[in-house]
Steps between C-alpha positions, in 0.01 A plus 500: 500500500794740527493548122136612520568804715627847420470674837863430589594752231540857623208714392262210436208506742245227558256706292738506202558127541123442503463701178770288338326179605162630377663575165615139478857581604529238775870418487837649417489312170159646419638847570795463266295328229237775506725794580387719208131443577518637855357850467408592858857534629743771392775397259764585760339283768436221250870489416594503868269206568643305208854558625402395852340184364833408342675553835229302678536205266868484577430505874247217456759299310751566779233417763578830669223515758639808671455711188126433513452506877658845503257621233175321587274572794470214748150421377649425157776264615281196428588556135853378577392145582681345205828686552756328720457201730187484711423307819204458733576531870322425825629459853383339823592656832432462871338844515474845347819660634798478268722598793389249764325218314655222291486455123425128496444422131592682179329378184619603153327383182672573169204411280605136469660386825433575866801573719418492870744587778473438873626692802820358652541264203560677171350850528825664387470305175154651462637852523762404243230360271307826515798686354449310173180692422410846374129504582314369803127428530338488844171552678542785750873454461579869485380539857588159641700238310777710348567721807511180709742332260722807482512534878595135550745480210661837558465569127312753292341341193434744216226308325226613271218404736148393401291493817181318405316632803491841337485388137195282560336777699497702176270231360272503804650203687572595860585309815745222572662264253283201592179704466597616152602148398155373595331780307697396192423132544847391610469183710786396727584141585286377787796456733579871490162642399433644846856594593554872556772716651411413857491130427837536325646627829352204686639257240847646550474461877393138457800444275731645765360239739599226257197469271650461152153459348411849619799635306391309191154659517650845559726468195209378289295800612782736408545338160133542416534867591784565258360293214162671531670840476602408146137425411381823660754712316395350167136563592579863579691551175223342296234720660718810472551444127125462451437828682753674276353350186778256414 
């Protein structure tokens, strides 16, 4: 979708972009192919846009996310989904405080494989894994998951961040992750269907007392979280494209 937008170009407002789309100019290619037919933009601005499109194409080829994040408003960053490496992240903790509570489980889904890391076992490997990615997808991760991870790892991760809590709210879906999943017809495996954040804490405590099955259930719960984030992002993008007429 990055090649369908023009608002990253200086002087191009959302209104100008809308006029381009309404005129059938829905991509950079359309713009260049129909350059001489565009009569509602000054010749000077038209030339500037064409030059910027050439620069933008090079930055897409180079997968230069920073070029676009510097130029796009946060509410347009979803367009960068296909640039760089993307992962879906969810954590389990013993509470809400990133200073006093424990990060027990870190789940990372790369679109094909789930990578799940456990406190006091291989959590450092999880932080290392995160460094492989350019974009992170979470649910409420801007307020919870990523600050928690950064506090515990001692690192600052400069991701492009898609927080589905706020993206889905644009479409009218509010509330917690499990509530939204149910509204969209996502059914979790029976073993973890009723597990929530509080139960996740109890499962961890049972594991600390020697219950390995509790850990297995906790990890399964976390994995369903991260895999479902992939589905939810694709749902959001599909609905967003429909709203924009693509």
